[in-house]
CSV table of C-alpha atoms in Angstrom, one decimal:
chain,number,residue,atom,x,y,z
A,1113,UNK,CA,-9.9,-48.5,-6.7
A,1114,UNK,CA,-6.1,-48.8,-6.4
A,1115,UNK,CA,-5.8,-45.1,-6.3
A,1116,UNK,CA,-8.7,-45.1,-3.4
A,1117,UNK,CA,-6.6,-47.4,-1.7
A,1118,UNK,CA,-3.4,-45.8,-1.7
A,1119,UNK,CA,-4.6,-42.6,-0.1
A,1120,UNK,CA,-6.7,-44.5,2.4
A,1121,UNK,CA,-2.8,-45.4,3.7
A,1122,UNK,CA,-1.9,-41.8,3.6
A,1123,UNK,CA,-2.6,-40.0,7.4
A,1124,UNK,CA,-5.4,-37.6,6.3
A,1125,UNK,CA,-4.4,-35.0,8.5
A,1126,UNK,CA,-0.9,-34.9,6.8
A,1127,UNK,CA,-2.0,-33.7,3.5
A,1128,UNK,CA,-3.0,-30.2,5.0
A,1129,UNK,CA,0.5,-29.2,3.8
A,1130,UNK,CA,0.1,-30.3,0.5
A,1131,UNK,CA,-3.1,-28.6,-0.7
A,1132,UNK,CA,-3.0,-25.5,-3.2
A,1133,UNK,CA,-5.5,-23.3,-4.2
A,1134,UNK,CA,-8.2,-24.8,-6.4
A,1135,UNK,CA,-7.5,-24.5,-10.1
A,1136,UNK,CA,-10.0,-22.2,-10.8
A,1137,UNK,CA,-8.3,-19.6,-12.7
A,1138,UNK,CA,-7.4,-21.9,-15.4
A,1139,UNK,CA,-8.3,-25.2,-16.9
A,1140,UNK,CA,-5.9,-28.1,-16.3
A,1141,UNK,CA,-6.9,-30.2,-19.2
A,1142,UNK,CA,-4.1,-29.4,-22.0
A,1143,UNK,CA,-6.2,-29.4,-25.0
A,1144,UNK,CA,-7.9,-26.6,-23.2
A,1145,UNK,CA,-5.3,-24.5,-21.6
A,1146,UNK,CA,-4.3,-21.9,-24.9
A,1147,UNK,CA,-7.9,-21.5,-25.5
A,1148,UNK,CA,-8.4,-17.8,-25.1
A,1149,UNK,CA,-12.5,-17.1,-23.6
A,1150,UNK,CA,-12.8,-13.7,-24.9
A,1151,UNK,CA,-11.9,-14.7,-28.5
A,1152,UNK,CA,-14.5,-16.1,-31.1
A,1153,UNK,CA,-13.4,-19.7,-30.9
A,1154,UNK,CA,-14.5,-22.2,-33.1
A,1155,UNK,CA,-17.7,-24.6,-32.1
A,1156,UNK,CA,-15.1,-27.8,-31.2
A,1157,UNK,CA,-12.9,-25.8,-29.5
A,1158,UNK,CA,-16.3,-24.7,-26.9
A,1159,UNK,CA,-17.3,-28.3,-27.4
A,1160,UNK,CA,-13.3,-29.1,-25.4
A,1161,UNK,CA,-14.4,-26.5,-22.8
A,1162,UNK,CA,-17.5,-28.1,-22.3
A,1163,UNK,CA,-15.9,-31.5,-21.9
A,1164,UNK,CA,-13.4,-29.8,-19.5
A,1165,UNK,CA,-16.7,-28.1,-17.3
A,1166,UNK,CA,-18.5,-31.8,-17.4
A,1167,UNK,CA,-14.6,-33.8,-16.3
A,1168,UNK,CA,-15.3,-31.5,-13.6
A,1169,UNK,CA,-18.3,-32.4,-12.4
A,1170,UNK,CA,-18.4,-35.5,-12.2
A,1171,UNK,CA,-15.0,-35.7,-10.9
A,1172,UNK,CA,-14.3,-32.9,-8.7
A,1173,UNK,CA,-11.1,-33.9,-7.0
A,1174,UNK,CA,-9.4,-37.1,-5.8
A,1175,UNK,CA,-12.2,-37.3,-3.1
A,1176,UNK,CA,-14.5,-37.3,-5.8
A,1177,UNK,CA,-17.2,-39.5,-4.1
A,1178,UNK,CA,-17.3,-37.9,-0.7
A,1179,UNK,CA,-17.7,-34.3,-2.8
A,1180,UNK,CA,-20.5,-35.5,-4.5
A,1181,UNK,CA,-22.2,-37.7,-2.0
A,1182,UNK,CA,-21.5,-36.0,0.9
A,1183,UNK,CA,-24.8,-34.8,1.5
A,1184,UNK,CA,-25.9,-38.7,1.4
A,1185,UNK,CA,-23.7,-39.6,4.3
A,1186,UNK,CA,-24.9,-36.1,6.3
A,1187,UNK,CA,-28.4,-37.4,6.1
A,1188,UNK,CA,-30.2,-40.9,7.4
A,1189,UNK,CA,-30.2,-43.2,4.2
A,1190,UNK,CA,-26.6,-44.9,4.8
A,1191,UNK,CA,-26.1,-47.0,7.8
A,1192,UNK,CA,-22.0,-46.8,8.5
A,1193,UNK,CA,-20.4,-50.2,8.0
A,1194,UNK,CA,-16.4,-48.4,9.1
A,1195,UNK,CA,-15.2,-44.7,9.1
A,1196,UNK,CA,-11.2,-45.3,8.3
A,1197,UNK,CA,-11.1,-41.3,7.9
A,1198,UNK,CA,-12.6,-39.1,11.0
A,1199,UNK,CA,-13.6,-36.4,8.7
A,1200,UNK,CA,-16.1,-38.5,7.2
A,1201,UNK,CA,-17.8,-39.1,10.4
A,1202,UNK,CA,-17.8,-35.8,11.1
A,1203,UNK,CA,-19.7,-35.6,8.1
A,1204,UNK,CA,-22.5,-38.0,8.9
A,1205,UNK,CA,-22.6,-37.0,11.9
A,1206,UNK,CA,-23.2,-33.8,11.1
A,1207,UNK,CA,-20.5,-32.1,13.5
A,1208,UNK,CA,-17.9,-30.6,10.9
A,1209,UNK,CA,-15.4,-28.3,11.8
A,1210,UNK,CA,-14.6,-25.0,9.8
A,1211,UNK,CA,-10.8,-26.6,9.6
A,1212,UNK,CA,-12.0,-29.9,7.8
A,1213,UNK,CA,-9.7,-30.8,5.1
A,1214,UNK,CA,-12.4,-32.6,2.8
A,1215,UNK,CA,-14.6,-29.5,3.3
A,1216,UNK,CA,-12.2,-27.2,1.9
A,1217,UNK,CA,-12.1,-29.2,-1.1
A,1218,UNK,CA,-15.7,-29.2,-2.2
A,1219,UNK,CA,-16.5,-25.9,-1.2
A,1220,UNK,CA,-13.2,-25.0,-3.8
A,1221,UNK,CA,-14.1,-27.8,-6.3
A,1222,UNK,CA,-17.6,-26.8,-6.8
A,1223,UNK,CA,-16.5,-23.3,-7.5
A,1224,UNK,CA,-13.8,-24.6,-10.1
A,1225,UNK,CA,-16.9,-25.9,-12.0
A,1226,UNK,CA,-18.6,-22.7,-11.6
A,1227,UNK,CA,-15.7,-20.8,-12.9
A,1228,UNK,CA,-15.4,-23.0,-15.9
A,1229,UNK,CA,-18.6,-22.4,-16.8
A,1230,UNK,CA,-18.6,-18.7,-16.8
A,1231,UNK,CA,-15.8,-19.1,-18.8
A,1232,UNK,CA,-17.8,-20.8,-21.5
A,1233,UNK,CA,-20.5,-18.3,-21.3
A,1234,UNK,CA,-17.1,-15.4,-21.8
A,1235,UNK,CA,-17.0,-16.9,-25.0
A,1236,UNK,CA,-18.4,-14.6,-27.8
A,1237,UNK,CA,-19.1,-16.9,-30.4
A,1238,UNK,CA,-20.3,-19.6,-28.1
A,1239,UNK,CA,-23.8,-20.7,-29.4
A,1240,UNK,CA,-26.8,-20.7,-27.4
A,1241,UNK,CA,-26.9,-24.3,-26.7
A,1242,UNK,CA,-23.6,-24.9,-25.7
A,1243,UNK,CA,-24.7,-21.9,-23.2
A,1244,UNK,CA,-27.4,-23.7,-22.0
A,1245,UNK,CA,-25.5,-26.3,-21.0
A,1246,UNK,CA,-23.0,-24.0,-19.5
A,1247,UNK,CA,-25.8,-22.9,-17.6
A,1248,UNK,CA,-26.9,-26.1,-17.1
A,1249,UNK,CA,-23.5,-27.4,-14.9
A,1250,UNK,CA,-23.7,-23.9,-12.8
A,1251,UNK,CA,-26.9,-24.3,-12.0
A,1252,UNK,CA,-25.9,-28.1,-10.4
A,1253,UNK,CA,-22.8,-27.0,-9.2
A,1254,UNK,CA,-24.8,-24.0,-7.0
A,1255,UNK,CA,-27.3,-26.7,-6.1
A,1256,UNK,CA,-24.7,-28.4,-4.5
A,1257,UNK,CA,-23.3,-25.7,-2.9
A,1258,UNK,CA,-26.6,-24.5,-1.6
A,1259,UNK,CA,-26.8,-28.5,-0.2
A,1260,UNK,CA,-24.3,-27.8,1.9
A,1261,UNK,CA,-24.1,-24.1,3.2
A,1262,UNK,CA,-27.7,-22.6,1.7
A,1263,UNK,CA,-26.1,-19.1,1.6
A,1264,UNK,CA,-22.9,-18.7,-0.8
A,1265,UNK,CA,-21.7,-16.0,-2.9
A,1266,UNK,CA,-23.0,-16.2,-6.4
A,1267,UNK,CA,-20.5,-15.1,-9.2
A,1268,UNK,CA,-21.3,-15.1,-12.9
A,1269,UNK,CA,-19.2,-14.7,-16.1
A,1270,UNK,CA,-18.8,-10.8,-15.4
A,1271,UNK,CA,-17.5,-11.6,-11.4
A,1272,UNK,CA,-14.0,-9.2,-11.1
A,1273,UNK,CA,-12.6,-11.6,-8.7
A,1274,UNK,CA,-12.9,-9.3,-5.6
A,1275,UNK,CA,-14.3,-10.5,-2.2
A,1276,UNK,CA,-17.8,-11.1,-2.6
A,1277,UNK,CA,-20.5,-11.3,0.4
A,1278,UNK,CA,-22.6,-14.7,0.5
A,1279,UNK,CA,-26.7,-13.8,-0.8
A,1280,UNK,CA,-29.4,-15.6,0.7
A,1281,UNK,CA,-30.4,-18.8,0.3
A,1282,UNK,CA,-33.4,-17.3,-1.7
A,1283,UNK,CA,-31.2,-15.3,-4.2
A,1284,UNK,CA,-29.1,-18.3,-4.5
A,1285,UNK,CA,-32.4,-20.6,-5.4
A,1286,UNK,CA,-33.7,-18.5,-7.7
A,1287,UNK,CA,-30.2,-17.9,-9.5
A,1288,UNK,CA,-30.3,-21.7,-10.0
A,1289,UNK,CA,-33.5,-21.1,-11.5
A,1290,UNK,CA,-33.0,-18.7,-13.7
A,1291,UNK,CA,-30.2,-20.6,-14.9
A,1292,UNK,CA,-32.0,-23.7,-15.4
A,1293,UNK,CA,-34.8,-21.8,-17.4
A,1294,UNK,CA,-31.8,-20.4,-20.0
A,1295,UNK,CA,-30.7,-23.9,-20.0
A,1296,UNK,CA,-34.7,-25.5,-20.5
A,1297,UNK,CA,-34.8,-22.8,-23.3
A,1298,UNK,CA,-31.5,-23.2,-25.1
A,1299,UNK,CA,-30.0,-26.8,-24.9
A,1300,UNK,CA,-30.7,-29.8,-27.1
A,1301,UNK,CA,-33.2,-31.8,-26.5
A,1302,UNK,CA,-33.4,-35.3,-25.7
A,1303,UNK,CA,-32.9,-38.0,-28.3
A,1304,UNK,CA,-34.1,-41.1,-27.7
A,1305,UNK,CA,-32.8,-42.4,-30.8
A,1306,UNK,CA,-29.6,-41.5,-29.7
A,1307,UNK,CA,-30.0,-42.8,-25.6
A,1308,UNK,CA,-26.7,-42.8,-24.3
A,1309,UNK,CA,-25.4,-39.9,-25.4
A,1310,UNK,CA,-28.8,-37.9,-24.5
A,1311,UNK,CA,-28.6,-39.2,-21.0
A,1312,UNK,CA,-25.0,-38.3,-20.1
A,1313,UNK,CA,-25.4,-34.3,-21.8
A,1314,UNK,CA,-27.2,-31.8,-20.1
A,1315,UNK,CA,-30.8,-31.6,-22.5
A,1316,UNK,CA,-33.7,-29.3,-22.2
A,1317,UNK,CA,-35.3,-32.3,-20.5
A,1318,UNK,CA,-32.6,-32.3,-17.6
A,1319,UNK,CA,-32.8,-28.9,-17.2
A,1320,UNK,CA,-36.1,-29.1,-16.7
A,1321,UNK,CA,-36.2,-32.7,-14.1
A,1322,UNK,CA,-33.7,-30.1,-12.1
A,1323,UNK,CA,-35.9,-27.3,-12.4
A,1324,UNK,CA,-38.9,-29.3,-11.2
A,1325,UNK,CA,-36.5,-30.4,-8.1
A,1326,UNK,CA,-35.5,-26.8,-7.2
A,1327,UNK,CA,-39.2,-25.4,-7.5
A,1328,UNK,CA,-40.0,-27.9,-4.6
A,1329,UNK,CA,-37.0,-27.2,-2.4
A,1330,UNK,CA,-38.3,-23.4,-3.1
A,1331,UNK,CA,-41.9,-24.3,-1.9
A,1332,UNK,CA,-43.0,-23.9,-5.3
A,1333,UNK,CA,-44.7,-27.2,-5.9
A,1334,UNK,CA,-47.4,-25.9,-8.2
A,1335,UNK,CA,-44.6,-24.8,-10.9
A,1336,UNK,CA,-42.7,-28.1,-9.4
A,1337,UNK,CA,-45.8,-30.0,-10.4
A,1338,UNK,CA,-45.7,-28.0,-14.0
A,1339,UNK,CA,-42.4,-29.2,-15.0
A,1340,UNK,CA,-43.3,-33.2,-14.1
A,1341,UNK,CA,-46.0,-33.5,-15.6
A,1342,UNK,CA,-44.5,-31.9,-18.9
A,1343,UNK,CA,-41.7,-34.6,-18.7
A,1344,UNK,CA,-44.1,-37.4,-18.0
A,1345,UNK,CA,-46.5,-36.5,-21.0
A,1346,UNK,CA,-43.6,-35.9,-23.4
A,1347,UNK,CA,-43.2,-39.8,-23.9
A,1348,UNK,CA,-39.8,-40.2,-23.9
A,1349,UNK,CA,-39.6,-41.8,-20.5
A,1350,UNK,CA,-41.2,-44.6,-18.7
A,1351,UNK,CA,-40.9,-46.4,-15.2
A,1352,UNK,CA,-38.9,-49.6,-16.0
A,1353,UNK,CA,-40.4,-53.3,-14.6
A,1354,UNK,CA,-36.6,-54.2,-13.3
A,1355,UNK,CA,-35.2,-50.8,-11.0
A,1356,UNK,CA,-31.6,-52.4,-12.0
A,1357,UNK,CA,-32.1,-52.3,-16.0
A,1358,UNK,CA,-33.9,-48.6,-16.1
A,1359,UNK,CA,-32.5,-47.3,-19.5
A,1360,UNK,CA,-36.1,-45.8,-20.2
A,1361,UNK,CA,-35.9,-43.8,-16.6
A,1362,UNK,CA,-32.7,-42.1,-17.3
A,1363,UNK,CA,-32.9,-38.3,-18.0
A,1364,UNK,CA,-29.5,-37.5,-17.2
A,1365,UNK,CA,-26.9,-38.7,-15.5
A,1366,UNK,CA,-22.8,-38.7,-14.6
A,1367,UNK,CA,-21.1,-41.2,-17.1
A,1368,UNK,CA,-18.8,-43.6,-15.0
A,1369,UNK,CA,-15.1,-43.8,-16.4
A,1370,UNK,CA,-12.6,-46.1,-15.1
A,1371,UNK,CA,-9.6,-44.4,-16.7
A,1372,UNK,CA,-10.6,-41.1,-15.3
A,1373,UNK,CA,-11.5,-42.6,-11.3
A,1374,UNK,CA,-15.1,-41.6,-12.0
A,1375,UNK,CA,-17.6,-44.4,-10.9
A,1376,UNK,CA,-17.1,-45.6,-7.3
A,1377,UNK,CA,-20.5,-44.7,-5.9
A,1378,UNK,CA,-21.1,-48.1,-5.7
A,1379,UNK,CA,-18.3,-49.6,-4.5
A,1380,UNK,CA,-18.4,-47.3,-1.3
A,1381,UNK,CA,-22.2,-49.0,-0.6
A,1382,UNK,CA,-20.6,-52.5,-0.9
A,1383,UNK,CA,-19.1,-55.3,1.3
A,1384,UNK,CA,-15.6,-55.0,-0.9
A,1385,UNK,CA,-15.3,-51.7,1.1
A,1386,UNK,CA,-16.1,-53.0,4.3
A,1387,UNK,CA,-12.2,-52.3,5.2
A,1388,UNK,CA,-12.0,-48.3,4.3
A,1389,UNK,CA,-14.9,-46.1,4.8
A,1390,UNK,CA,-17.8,-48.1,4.2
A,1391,UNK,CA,-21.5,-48.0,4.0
A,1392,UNK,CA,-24.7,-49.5,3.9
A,1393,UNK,CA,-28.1,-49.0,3.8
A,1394,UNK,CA,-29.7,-47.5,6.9
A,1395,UNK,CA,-32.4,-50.2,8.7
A,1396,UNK,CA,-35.3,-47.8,8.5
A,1397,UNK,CA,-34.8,-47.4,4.6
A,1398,UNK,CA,-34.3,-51.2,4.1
A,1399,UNK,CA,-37.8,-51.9,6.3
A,1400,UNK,CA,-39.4,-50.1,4.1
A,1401,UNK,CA,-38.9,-53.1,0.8
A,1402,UNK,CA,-41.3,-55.5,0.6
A,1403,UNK,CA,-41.2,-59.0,-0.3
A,1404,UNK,CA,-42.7,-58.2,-3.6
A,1405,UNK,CA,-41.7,-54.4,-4.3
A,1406,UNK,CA,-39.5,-54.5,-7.3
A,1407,UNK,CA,-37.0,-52.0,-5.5
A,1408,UNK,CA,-35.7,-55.4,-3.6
A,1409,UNK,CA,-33.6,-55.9,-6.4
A,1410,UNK,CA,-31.5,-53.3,-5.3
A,1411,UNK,CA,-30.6,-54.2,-2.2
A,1412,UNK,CA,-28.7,-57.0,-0.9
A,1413,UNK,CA,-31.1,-59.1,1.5
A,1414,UNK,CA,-29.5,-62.1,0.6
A,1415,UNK,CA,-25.9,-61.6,1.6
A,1416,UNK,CA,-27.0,-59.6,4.9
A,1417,UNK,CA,-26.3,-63.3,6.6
A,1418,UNK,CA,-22.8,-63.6,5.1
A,1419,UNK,CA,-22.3,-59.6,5.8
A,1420,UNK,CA,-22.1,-59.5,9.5
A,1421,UNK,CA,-26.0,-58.3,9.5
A,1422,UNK,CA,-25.3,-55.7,7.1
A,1423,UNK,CA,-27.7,-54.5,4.0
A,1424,UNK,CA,-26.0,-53.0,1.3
A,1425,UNK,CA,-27.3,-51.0,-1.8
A,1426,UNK,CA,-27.0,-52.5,-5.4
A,1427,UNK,CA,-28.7,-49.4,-7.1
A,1428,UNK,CA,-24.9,-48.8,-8.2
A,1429,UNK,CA,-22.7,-51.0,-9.7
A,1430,UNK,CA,-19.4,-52.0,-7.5
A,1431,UNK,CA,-17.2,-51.5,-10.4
A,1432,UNK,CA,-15.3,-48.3,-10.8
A,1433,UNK,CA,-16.8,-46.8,-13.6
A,1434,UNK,CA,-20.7,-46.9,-12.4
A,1435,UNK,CA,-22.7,-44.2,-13.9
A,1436,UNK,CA,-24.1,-41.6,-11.4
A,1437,UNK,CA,-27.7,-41.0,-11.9
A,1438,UNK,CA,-29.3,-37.6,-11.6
A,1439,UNK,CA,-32.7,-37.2,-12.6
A,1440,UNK,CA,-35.0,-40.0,-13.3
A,1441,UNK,CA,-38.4,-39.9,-14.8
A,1442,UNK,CA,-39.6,-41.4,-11.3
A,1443,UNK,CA,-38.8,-38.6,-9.2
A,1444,UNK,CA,-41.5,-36.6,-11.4
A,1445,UNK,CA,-43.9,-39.0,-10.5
A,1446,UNK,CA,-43.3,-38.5,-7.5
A,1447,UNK,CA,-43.7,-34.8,-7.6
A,1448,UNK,CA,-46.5,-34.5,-9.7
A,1449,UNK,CA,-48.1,-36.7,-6.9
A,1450,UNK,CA,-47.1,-34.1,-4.4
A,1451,UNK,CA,-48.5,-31.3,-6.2
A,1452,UNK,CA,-52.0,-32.7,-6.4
A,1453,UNK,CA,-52.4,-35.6,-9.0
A,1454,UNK,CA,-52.2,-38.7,-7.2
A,1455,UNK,CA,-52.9,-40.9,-10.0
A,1456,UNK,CA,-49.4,-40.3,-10.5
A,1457,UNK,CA,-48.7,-42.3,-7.1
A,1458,UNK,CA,-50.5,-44.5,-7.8
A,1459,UNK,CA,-48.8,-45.5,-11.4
A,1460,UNK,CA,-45.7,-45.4,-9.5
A,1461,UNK,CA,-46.5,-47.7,-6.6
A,1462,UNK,CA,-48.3,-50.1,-9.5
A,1463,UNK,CA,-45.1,-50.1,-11.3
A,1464,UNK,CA,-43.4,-51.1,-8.1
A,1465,UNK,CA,-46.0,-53.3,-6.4
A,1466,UNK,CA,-45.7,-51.3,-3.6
A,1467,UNK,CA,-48.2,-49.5,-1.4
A,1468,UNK,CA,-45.7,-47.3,0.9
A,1469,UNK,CA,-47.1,-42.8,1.8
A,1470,UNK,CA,-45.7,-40.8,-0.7
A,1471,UNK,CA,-42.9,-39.6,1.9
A,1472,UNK,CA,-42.2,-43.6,2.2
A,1473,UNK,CA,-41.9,-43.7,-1.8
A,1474,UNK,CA,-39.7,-40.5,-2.1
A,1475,UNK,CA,-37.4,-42.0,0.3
A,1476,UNK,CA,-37.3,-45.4,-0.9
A,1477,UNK,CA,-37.3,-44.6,-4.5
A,1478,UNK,CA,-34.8,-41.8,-4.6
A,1479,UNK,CA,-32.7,-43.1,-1.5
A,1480,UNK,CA,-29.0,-42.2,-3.0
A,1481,UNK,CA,-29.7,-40.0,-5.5
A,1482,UNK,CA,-28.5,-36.4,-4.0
A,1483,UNK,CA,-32.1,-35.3,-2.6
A,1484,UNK,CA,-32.7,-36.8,0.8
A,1485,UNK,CA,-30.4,-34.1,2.8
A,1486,UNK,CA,-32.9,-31.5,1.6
A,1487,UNK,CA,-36.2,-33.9,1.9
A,1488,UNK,CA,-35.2,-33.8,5.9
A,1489,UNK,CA,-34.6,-29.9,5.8
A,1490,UNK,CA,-38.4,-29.4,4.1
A,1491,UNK,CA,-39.5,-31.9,7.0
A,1492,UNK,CA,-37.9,-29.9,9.6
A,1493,UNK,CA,-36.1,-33.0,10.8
A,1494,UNK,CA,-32.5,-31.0,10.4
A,1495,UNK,CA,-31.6,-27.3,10.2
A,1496,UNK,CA,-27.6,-28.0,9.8
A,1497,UNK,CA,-25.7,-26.8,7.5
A,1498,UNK,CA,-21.6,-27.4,6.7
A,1499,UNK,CA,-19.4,-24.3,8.3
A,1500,UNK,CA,-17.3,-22.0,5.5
A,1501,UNK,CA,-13.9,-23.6,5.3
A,1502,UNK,CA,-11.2,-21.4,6.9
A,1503,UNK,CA,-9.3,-21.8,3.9
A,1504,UNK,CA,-12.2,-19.8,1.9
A,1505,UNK,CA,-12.8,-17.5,4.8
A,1506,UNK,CA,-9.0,-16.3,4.9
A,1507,UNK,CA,-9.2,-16.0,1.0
A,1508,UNK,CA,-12.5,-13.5,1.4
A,1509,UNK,CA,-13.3,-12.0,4.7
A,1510,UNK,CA,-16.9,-11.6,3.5
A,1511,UNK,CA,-17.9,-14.9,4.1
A,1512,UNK,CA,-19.6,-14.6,7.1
């Protein structure tokens, strides 16, 4: 966290000056930047491109955490410990202003990842798969766009680079759709011979744990239910007795690295940030662990006493290379449940020793884990969304 530390002494305000445009009209990894898209590259020279699009993603600036979890502090899981920057209470408190200097960079960010995606898919003699998981990284990068503004301009791999108008928040769903049934279609499949390596690259089985979450955000639980229940049946996944050691949960997720600044999800949630922008977890989600749920494991109730009153999450470690999970075999319990077959619930809640509604399990079980912003939106607790960033509006007038 040295590098986290050092900008926290920086005045946030004062780095206005220094930004330039996002790199998204080249790659800035060196291995990468000769490689020509419209040429028939070799298969380990798309492989470098791919490697490039996932860096990306899970990293997508030096304010890497607050880009991806931004959406976690706008809704009502974290309970603020300190705010050392004011733009990130403007952010969980839901008030941010078109001029916010953290908001230009993820609206840019996000759209770096985009473009390095399209330029993968540019590639002639790129193979299906490697398209699919392309495909794959669009698809999450537009899902976290859509997070955040709902309507955004959608550009693919034949975009001109001209000003381009924002499409509705239903074009934009069901562009993440269609890209996540290329992806379903096309990419590898999980190995569970081969864990690690199937859990950190985007697999047909990922593609479709993010499918099955989009259907629901669409309304579409039948087709949401569809896409569980076909994960849950397949075998290769299973709710694990300890929360913390959930190696058979894992469908895909962003491999923490320490050398790269990748992994402080949970240092943020932890007492050893208590001094820079800090959080824990939010009283109402903490009231909602029983003495013998087996979720209590990841949640510090026994240093609350030495933490001035304060809960904090465990789900993530505190080191600086924590992996970042994204889908889990327990959200499609959780879905299927929704879409009619509660003996899904009811596994779940076995598994768990718990006995919460299934809005009580959603929220408990996949509290941190990039869907509670949109969980308050279908419960028509919140209608806000971020502004465009000045920045992008200057850049194209369209965006209104």
């Amino acid at each position: 966290m040295k590098m986290i530390k050092k900008i926290s002494k920086i005045l946030f305000i004062g780095l206005f000056a220094m930004l330039t445009t996002s790199c998204s009209d080249q790659l800035d990894i060196p291995s990468e930047a000769s490689l020509d898209a419209n040429s028939n590259l070799a298969t380990e020279d798309v492989d470098k491109l791919l490697t490039g699009l996932y860096k990306k993603m899970r990293h997508p600036n030096v304010y890497g955490y607050f880009a991806i979890m931004n959406t976690e502090i706008m809704g009502d899981n974290y309970k603020p410990v300190k705010f050392q920057w004011f733009q990130v209470q403007n952010f969980y408190e839901n008030k941010v202003p078109a001029s916010d200097i953290l908001l230009s960079y993820f609206y840019a960010d996000y759209y770096a990842g985009i473009d390095r995606a399209n330029t993968i898919l540019k590639v002639p003699s790129a193979s299906n798969a490697q398209k699919g998981a392309a495909r794959y990284n669009r698809a999450l990068s537009y899902l976290r766009l859509y997070d955040m503004f709902e309507r955004v301009p959608l550009v693919d791999e034949s975009y001109d680079r001209t000003p381009i108008a924002p499409s509705s928040k239903e074009d934009v769903l069901n562009f993440i759709v269609e890209d996540l049934k290329y992806a379903k279609e096309n990419s590898v499949s999980f190995n569970g011979l081969s864990l690690l390596e199937s859990q950190k690259t985007p697999t047909k089985e990922a593609a479709s744990a993010l499918l099955a979450r989009v259907y629901r955000v669409q309304g579409n639980i039948a087709a949401a239910g569809i896409e569980a229940e076909e994960l849950i049946t397949s075998g290769k996944f299973s709710l694990a007795a300890n929360p913390l050691e959930r190696d058979s949960e894992v469908i895909f997720m962003f491999k923490g690295n320490k050398a790269e600044g990748v992994g402080s999800w949970g240092w943020i949630m932890s007492p050893m940030a208590k001094d820079w922008n800090c959080f824990a977890a939010a009283d109402d989600l903490t009231a909602l662990v029983s003495d013998n749920d087996t979720r209590r494991i990841l949640f510090d109730f026994d240093g609350k006493d030495d933490n001035g009153g304060y809960v904090y999450s465990k789900k993530y470690k505190r080191e600086d290379d924590s992996d970042l999970l994204v889908s889990r075999i327990a959200e499609m319990y959780l879905i299927s449940a929704e879409a009619g077959n509660t003996a899904r619930l009811t596994e779940l809640q076995t598994a768990r020793k718990s006995s919460l509604t299934l809005a009580e399990e959603r929220r408990l079980e996949m509290s941190f884990e990039w869907t509670r912003w949109q969980d308050l939106k279908l419960e028509g607790k919140t209608s806000y969304n971020l502004p465009y960033p000045t920045r992008a509006v200057d850049s194209n007038p369209l965006l209104q």
